[in-house]
mmCIF file with all atom_site columns, N, CA and C in Angstrom:
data_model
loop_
_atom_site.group_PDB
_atom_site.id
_atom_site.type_symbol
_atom_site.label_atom_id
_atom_site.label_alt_id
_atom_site.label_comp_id
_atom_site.label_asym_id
_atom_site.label_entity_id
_atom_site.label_seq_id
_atom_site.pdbx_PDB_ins_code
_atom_site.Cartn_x
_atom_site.Cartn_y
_atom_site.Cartn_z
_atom_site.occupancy
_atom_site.B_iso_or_equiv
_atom_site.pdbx_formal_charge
_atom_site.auth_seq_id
_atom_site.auth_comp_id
_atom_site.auth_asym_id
_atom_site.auth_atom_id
_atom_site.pdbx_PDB_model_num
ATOM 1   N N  . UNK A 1 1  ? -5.542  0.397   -5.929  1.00 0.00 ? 1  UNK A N  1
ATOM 2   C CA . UNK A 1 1  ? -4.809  -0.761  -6.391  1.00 0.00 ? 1  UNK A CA 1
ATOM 3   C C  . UNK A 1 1  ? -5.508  -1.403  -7.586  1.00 0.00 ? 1  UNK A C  1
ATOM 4   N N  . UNK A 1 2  ? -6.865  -0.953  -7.659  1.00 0.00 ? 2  UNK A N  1
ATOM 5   C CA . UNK A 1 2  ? -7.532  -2.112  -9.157  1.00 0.00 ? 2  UNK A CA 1
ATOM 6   C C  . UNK A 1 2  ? -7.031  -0.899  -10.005 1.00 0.00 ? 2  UNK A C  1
ATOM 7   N N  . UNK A 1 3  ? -6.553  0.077   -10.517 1.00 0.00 ? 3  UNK A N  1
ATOM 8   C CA . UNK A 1 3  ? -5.839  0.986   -11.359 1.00 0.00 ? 3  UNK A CA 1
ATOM 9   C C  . UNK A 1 3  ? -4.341  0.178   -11.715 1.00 0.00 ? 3  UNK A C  1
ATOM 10  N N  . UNK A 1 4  ? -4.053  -0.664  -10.750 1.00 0.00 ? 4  UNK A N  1
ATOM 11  C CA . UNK A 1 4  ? -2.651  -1.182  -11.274 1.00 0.00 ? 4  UNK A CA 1
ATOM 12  C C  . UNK A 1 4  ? -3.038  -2.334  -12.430 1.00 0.00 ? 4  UNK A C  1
ATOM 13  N N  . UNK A 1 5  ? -1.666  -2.273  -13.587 1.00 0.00 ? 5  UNK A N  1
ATOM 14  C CA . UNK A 1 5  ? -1.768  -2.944  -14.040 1.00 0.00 ? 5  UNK A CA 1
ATOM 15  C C  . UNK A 1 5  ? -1.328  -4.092  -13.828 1.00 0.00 ? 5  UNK A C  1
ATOM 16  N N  . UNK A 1 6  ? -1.514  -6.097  -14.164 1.00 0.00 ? 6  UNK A N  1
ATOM 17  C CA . UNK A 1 6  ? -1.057  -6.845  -14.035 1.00 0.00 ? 6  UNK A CA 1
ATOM 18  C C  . UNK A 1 6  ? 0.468   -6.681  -13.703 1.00 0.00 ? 6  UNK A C  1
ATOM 19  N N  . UNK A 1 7  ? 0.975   -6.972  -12.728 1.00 0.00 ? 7  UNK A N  1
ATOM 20  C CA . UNK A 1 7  ? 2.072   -7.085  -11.947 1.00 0.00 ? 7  UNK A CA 1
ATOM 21  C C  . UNK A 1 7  ? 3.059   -5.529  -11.723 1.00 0.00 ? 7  UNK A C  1
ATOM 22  N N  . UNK A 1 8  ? 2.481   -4.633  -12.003 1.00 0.00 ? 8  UNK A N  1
ATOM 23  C CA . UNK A 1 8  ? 2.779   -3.398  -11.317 1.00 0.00 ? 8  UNK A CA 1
ATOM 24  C C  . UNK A 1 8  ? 2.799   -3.543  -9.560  1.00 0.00 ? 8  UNK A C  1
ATOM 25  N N  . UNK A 1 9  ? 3.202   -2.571  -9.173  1.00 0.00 ? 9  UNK A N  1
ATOM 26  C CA . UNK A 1 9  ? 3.455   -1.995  -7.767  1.00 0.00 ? 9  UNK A CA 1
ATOM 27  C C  . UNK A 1 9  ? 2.879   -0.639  -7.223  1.00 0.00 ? 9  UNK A C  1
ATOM 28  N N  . UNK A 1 10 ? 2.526   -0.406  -6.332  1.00 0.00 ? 10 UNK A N  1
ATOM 29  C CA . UNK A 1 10 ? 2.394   0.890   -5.861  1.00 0.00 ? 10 UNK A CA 1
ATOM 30  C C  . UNK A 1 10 ? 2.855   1.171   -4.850  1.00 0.00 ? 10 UNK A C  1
ATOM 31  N N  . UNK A 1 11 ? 3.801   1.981   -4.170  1.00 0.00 ? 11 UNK A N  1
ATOM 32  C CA . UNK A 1 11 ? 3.893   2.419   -3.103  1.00 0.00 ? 11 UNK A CA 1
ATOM 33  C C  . UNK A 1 11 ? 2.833   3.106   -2.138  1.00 0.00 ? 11 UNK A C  1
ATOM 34  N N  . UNK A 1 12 ? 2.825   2.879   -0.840  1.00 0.00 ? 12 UNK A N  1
ATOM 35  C CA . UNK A 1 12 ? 1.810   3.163   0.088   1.00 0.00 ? 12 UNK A CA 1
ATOM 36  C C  . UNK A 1 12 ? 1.208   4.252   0.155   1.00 0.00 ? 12 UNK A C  1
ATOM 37  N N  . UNK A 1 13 ? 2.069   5.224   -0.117  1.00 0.00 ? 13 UNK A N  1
ATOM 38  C CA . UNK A 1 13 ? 2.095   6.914   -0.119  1.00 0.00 ? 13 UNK A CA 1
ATOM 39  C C  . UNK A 1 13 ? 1.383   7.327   -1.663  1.00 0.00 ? 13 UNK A C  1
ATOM 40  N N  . UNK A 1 14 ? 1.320   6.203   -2.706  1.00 0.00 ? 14 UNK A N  1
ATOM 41  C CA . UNK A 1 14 ? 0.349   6.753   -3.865  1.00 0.00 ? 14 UNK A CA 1
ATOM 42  C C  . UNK A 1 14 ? -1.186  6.055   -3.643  1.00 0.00 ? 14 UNK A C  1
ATOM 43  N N  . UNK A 1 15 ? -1.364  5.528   -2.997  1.00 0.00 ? 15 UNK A N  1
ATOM 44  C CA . UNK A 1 15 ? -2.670  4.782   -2.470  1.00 0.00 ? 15 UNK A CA 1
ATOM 45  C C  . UNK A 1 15 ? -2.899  5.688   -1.486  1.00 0.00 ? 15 UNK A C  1
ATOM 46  N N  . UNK A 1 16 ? -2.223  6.043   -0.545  1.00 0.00 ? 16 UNK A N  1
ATOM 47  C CA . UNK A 1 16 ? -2.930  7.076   0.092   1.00 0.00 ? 16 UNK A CA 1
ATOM 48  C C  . UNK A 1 16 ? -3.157  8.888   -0.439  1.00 0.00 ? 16 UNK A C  1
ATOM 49  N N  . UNK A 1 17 ? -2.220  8.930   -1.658  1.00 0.00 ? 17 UNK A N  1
ATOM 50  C CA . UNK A 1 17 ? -2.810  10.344  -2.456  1.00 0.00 ? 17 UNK A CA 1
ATOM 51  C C  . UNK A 1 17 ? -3.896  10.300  -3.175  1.00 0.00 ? 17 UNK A C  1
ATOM 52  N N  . UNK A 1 18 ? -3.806  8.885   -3.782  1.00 0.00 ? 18 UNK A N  1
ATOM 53  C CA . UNK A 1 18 ? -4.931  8.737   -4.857  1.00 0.00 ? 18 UNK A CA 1
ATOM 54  C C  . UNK A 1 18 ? -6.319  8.653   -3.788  1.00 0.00 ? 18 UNK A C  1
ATOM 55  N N  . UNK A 1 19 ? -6.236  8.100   -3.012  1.00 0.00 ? 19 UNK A N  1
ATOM 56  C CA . UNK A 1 19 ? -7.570  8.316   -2.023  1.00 0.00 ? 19 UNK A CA 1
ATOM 57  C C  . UNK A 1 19 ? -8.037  9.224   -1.892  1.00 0.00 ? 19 UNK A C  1
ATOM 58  N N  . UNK A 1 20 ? -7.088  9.969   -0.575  1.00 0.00 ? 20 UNK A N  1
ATOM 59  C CA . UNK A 1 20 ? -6.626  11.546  -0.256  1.00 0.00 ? 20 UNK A CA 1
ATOM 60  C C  . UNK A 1 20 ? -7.277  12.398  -1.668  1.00 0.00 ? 20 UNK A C  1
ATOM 61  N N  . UNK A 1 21 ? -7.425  12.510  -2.747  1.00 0.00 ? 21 UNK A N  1
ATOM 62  C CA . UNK A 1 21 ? -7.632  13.068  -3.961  1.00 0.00 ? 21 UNK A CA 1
ATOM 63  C C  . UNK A 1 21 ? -9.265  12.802  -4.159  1.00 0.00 ? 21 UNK A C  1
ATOM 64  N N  . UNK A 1 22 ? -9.304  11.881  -4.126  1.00 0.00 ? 22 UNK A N  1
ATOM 65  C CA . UNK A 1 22 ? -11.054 10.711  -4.583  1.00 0.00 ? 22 UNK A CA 1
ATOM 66  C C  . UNK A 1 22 ? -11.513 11.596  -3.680  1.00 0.00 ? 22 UNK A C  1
ATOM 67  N N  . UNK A 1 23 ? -11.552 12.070  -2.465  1.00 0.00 ? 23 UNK A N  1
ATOM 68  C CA . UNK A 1 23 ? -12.223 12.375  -1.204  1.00 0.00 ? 23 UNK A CA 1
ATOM 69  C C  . UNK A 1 23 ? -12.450 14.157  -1.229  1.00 0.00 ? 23 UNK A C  1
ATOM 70  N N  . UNK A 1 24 ? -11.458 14.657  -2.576  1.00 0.00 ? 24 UNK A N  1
ATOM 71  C CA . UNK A 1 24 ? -11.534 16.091  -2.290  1.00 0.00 ? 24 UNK A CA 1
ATOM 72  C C  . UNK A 1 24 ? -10.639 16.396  -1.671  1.00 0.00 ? 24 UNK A C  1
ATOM 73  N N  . UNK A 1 25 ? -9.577  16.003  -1.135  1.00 0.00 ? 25 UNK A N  1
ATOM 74  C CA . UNK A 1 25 ? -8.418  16.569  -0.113  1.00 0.00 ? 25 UNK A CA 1
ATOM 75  C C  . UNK A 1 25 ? -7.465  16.851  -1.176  1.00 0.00 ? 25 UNK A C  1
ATOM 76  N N  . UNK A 1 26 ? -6.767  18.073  -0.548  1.00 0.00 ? 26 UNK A N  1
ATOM 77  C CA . UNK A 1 26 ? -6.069  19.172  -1.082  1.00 0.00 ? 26 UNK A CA 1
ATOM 78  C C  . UNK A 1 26 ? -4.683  18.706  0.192   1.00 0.00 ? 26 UNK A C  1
ATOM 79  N N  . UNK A 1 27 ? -3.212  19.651  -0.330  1.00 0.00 ? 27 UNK A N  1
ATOM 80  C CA . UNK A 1 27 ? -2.331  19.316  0.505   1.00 0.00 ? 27 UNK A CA 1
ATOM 81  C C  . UNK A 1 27 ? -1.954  18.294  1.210   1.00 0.00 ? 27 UNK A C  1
ATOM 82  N N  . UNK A 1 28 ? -1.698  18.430  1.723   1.00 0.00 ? 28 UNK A N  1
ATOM 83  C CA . UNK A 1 28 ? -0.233  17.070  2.813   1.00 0.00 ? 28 UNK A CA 1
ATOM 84  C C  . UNK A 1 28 ? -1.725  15.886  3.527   1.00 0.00 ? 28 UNK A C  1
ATOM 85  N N  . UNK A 1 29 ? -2.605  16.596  3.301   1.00 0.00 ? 29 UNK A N  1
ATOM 86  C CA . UNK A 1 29 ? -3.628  15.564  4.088   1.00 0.00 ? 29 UNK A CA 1
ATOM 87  C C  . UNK A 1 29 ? -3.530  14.050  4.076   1.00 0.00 ? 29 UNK A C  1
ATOM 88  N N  . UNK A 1 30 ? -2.904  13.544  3.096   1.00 0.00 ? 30 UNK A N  1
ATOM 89  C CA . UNK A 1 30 ? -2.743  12.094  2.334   1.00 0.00 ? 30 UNK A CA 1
ATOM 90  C C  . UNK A 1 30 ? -2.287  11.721  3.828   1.00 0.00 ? 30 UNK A C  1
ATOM 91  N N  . UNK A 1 31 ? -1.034  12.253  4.279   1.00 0.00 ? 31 UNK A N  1
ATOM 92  C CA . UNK A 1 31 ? -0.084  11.742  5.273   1.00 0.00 ? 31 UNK A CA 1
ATOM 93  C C  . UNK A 1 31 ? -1.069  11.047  6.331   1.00 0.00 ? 31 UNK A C  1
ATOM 94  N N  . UNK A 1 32 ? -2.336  10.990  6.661   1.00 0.00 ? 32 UNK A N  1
ATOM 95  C CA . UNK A 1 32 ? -3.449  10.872  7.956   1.00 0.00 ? 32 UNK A CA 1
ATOM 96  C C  . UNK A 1 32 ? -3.717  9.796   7.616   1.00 0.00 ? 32 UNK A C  1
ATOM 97  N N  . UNK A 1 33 ? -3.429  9.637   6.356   1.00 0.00 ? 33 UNK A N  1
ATOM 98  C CA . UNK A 1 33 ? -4.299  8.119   5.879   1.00 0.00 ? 33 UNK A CA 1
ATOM 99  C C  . UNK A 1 33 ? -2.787  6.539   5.344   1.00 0.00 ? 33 UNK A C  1
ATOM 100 N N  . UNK A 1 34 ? -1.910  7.432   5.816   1.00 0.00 ? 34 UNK A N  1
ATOM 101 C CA . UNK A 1 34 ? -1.146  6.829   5.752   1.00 0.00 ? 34 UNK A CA 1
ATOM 102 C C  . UNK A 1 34 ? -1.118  5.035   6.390   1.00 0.00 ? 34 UNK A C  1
ATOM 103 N N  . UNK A 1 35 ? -0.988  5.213   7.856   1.00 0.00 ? 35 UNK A N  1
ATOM 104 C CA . UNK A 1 35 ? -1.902  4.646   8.752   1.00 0.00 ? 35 UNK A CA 1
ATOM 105 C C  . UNK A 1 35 ? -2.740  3.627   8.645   1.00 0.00 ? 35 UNK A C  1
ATOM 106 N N  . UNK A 1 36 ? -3.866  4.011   8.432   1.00 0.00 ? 36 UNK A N  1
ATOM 107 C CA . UNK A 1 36 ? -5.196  2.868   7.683   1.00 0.00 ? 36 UNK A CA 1
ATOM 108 C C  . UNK A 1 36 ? -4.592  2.610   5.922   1.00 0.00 ? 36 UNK A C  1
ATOM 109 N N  . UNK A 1 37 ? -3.591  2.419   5.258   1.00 0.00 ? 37 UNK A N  1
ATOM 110 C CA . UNK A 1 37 ? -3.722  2.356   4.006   1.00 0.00 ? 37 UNK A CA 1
ATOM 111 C C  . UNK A 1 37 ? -2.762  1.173   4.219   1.00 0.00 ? 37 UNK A C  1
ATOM 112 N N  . UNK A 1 38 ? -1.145  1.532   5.676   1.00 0.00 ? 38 UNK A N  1
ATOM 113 C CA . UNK A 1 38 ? -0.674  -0.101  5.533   1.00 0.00 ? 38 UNK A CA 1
ATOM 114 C C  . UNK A 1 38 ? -1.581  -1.138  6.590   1.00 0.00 ? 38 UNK A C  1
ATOM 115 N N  . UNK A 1 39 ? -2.233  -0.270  7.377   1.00 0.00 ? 39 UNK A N  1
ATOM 116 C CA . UNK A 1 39 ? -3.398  -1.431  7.693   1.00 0.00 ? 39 UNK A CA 1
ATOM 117 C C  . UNK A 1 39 ? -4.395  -2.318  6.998   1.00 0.00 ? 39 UNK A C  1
ATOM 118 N N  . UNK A 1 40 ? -4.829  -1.794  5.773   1.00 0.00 ? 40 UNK A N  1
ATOM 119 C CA . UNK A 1 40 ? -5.749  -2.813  5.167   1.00 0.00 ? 40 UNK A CA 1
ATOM 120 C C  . UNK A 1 40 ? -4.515  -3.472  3.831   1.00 0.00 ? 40 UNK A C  1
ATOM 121 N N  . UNK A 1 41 ? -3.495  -2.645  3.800   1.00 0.00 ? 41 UNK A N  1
ATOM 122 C CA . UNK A 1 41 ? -2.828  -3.588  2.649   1.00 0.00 ? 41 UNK A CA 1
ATOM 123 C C  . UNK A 1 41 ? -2.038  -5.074  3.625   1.00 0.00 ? 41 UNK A C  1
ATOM 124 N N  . UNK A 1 42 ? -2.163  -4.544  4.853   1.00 0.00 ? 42 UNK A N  1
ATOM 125 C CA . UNK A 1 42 ? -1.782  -6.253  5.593   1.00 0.00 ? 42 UNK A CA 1
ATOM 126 C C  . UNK A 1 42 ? -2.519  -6.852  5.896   1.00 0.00 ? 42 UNK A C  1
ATOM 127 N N  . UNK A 1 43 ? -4.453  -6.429  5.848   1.00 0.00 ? 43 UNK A N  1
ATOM 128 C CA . UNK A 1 43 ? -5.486  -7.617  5.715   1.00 0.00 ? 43 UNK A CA 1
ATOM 129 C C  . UNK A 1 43 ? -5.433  -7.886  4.819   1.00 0.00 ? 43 UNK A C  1
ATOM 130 N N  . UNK A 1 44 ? -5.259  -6.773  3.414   1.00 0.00 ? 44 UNK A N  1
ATOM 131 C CA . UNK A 1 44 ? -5.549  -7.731  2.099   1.00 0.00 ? 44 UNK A CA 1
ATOM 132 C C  . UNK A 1 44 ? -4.162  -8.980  1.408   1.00 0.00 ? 44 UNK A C  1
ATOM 133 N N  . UNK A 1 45 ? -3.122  -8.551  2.376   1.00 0.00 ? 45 UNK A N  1
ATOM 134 C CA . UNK A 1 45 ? -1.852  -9.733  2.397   1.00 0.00 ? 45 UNK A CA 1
ATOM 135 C C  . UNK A 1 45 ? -2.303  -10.685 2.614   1.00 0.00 ? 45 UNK A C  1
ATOM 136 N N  . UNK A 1 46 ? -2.934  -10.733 3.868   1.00 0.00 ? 46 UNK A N  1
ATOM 137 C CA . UNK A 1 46 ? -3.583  -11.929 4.863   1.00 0.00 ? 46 UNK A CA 1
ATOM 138 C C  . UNK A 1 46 ? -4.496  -12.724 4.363   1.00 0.00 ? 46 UNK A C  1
ATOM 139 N N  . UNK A 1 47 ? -5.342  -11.894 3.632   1.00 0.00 ? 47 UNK A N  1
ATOM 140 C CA . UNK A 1 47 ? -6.136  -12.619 2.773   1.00 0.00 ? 47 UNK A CA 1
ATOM 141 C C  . UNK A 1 47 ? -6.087  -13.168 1.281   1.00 0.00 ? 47 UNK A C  1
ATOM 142 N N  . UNK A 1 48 ? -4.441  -12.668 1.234   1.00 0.00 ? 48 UNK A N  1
ATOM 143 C CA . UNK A 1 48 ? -4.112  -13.323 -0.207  1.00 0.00 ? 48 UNK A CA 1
ATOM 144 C C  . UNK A 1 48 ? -4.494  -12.092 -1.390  1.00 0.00 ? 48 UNK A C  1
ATOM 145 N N  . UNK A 1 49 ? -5.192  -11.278 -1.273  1.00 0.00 ? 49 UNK A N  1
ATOM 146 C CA . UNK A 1 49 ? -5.370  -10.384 -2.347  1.00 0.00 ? 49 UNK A CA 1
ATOM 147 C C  . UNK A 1 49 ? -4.200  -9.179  -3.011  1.00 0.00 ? 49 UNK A C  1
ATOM 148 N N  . UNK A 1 50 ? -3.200  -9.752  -1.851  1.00 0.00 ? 50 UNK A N  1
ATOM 149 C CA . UNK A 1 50 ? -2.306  -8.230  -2.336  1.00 0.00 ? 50 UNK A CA 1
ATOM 150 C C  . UNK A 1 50 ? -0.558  -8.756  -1.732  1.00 0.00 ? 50 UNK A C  1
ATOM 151 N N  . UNK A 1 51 ? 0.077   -8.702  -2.421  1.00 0.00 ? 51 UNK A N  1
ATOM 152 C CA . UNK A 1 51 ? 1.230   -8.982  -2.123  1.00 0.00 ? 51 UNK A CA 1
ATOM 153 C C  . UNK A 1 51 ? 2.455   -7.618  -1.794  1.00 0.00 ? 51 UNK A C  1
ATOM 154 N N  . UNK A 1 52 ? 2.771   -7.770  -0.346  1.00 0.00 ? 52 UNK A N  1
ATOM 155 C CA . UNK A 1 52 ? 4.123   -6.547  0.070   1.00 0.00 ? 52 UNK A CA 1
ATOM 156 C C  . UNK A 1 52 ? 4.831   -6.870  -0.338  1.00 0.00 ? 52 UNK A C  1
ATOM 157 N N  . UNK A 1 53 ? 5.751   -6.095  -0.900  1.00 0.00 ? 53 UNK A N  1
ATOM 158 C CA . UNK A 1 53 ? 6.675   -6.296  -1.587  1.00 0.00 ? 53 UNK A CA 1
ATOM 159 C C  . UNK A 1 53 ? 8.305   -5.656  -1.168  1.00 0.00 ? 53 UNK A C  1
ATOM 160 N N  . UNK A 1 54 ? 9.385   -6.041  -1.370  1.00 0.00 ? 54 UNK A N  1
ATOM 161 C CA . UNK A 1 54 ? 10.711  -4.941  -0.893  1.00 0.00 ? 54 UNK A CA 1
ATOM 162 C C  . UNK A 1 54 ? 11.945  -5.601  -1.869  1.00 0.00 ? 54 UNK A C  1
ATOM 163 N N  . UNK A 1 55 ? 12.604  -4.917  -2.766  1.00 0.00 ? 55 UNK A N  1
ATOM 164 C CA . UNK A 1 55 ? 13.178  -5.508  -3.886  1.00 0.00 ? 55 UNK A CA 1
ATOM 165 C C  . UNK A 1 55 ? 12.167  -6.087  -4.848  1.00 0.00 ? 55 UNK A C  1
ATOM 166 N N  . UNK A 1 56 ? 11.372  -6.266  -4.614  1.00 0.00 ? 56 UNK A N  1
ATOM 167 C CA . UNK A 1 56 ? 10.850  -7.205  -5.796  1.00 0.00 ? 56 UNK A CA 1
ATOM 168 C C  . UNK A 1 56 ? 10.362  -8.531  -5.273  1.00 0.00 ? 56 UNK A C  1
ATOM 169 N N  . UNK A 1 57 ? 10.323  -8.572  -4.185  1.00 0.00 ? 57 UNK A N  1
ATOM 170 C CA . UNK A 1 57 ? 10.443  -10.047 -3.323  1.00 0.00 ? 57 UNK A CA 1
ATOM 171 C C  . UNK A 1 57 ? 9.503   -9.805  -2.500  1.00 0.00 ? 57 UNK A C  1
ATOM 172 N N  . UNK A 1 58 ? 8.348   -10.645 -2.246  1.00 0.00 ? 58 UNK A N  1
ATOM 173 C CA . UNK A 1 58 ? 7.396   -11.046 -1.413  1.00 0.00 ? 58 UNK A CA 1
ATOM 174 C C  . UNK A 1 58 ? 8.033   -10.551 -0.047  1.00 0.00 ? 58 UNK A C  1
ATOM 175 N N  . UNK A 1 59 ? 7.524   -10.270 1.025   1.00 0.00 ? 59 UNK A N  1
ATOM 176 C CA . UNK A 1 59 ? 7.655   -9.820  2.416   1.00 0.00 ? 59 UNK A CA 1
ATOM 177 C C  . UNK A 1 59 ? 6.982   -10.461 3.195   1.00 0.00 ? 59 UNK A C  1
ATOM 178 N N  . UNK A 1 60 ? 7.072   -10.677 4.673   1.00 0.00 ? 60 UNK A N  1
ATOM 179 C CA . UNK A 1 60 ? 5.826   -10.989 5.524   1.00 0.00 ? 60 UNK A CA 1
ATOM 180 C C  . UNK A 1 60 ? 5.887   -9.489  6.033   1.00 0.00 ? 60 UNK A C  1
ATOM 181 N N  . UNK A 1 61 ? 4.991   -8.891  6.140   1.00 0.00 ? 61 UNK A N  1
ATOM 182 C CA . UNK A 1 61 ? 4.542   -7.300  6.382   1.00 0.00 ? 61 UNK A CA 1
ATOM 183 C C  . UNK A 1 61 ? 4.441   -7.138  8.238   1.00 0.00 ? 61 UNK A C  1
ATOM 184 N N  . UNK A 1 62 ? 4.765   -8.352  8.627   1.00 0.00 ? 62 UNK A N  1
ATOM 185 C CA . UNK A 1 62 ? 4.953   -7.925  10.159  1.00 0.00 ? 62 UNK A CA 1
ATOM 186 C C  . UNK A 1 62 ? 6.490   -7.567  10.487  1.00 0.00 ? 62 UNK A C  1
ATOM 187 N N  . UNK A 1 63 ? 7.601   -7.952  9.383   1.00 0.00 ? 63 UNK A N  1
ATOM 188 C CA . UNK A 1 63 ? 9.150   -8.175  9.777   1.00 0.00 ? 63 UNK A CA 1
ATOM 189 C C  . UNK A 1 63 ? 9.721   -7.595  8.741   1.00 0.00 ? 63 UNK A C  1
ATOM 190 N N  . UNK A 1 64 ? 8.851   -6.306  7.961   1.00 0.00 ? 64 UNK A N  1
ATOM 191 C CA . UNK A 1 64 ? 9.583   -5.362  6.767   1.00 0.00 ? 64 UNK A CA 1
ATOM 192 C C  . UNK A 1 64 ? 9.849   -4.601  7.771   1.00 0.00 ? 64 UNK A C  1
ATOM 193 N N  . UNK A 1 65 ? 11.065  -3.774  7.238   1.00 0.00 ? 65 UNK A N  1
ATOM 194 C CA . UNK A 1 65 ? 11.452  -2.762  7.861   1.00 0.00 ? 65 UNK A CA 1
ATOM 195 C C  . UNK A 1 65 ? 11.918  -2.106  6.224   1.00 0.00 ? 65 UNK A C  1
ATOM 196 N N  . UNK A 1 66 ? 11.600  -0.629  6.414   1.00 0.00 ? 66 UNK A N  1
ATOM 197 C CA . UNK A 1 66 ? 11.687  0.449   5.279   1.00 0.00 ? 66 UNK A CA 1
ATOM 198 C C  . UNK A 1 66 ? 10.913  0.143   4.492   1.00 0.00 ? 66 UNK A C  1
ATOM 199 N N  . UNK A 1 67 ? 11.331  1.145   3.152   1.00 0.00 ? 67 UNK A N  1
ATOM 200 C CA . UNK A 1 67 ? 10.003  0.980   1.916   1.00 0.00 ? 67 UNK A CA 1
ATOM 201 C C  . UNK A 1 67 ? 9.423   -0.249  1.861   1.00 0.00 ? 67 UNK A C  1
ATOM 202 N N  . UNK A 1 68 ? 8.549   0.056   1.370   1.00 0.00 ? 68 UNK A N  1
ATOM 203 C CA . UNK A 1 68 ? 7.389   -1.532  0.553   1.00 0.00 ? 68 UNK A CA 1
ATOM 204 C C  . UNK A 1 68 ? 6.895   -1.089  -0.707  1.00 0.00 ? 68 UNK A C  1
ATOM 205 N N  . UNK A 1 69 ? 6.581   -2.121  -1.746  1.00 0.00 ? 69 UNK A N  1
ATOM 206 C CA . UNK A 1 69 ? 5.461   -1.807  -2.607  1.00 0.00 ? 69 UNK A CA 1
ATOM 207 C C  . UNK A 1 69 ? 4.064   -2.971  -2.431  1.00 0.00 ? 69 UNK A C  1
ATOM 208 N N  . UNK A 1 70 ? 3.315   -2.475  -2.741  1.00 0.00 ? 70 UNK A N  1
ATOM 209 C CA . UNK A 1 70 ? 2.139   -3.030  -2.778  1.00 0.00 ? 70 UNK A CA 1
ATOM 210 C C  . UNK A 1 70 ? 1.679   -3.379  -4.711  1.00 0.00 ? 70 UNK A C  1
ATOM 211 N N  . UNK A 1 71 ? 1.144   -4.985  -4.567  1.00 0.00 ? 71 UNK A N  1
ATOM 212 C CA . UNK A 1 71 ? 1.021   -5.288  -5.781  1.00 0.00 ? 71 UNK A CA 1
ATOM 213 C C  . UNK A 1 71 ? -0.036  -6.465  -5.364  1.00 0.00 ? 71 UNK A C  1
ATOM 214 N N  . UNK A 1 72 ? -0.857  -6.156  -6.679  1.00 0.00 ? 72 UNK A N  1
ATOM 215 C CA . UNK A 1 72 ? -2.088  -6.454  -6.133  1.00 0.00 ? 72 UNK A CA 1
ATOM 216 C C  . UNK A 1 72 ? -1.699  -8.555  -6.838  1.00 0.00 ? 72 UNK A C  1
ATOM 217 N N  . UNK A 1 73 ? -2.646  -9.033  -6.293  1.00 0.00 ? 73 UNK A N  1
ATOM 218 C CA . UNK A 1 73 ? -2.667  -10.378 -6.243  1.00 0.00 ? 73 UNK A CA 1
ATOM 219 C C  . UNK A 1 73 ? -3.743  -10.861 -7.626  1.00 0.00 ? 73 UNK A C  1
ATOM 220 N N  . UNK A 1 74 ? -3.284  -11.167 -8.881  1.00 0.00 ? 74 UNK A N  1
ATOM 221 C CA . UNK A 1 74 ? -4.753  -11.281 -10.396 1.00 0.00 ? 74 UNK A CA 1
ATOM 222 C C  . UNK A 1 74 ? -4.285  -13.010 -10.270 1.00 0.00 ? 74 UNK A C  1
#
């Protein structure tokens, strides 16, 4: 997420490739980290550092249902 630029987005599934990648993992492996990637993007909600997103519109990340983007909080 510090790769995003001022008010960009990322979806969950490129935070967990770009990891998945950093780590040396090859293939579908990303999918494992799926998991822990919307877990800390709803501490870093909680803590104000990162805003969920769905349309374009702020979320509370306990009562999204379907896609999200993640956008970091500058």
């Amino acid at each position: 997420m510090a790769r995003c630029s001022a008010g960009t987005t990322a979806c969950p599934s490129e935070v967990a490739r770009a990891v998945h990648a950093a780590r040396g993992g090859s293939g579908d492996g990303w999918r494992d980290l799926m998991e822990p990637v919307r877990q800390a993007a709803r501490r870093l909600a909680a803590d104000g550092e990162l805003e969920i997103t769905q349309n374009g519109v702020v979320v509370d990340p306990s009562r999204a249902k379907g896609p999200v983007r993640l956008r970091p909080v500058r």
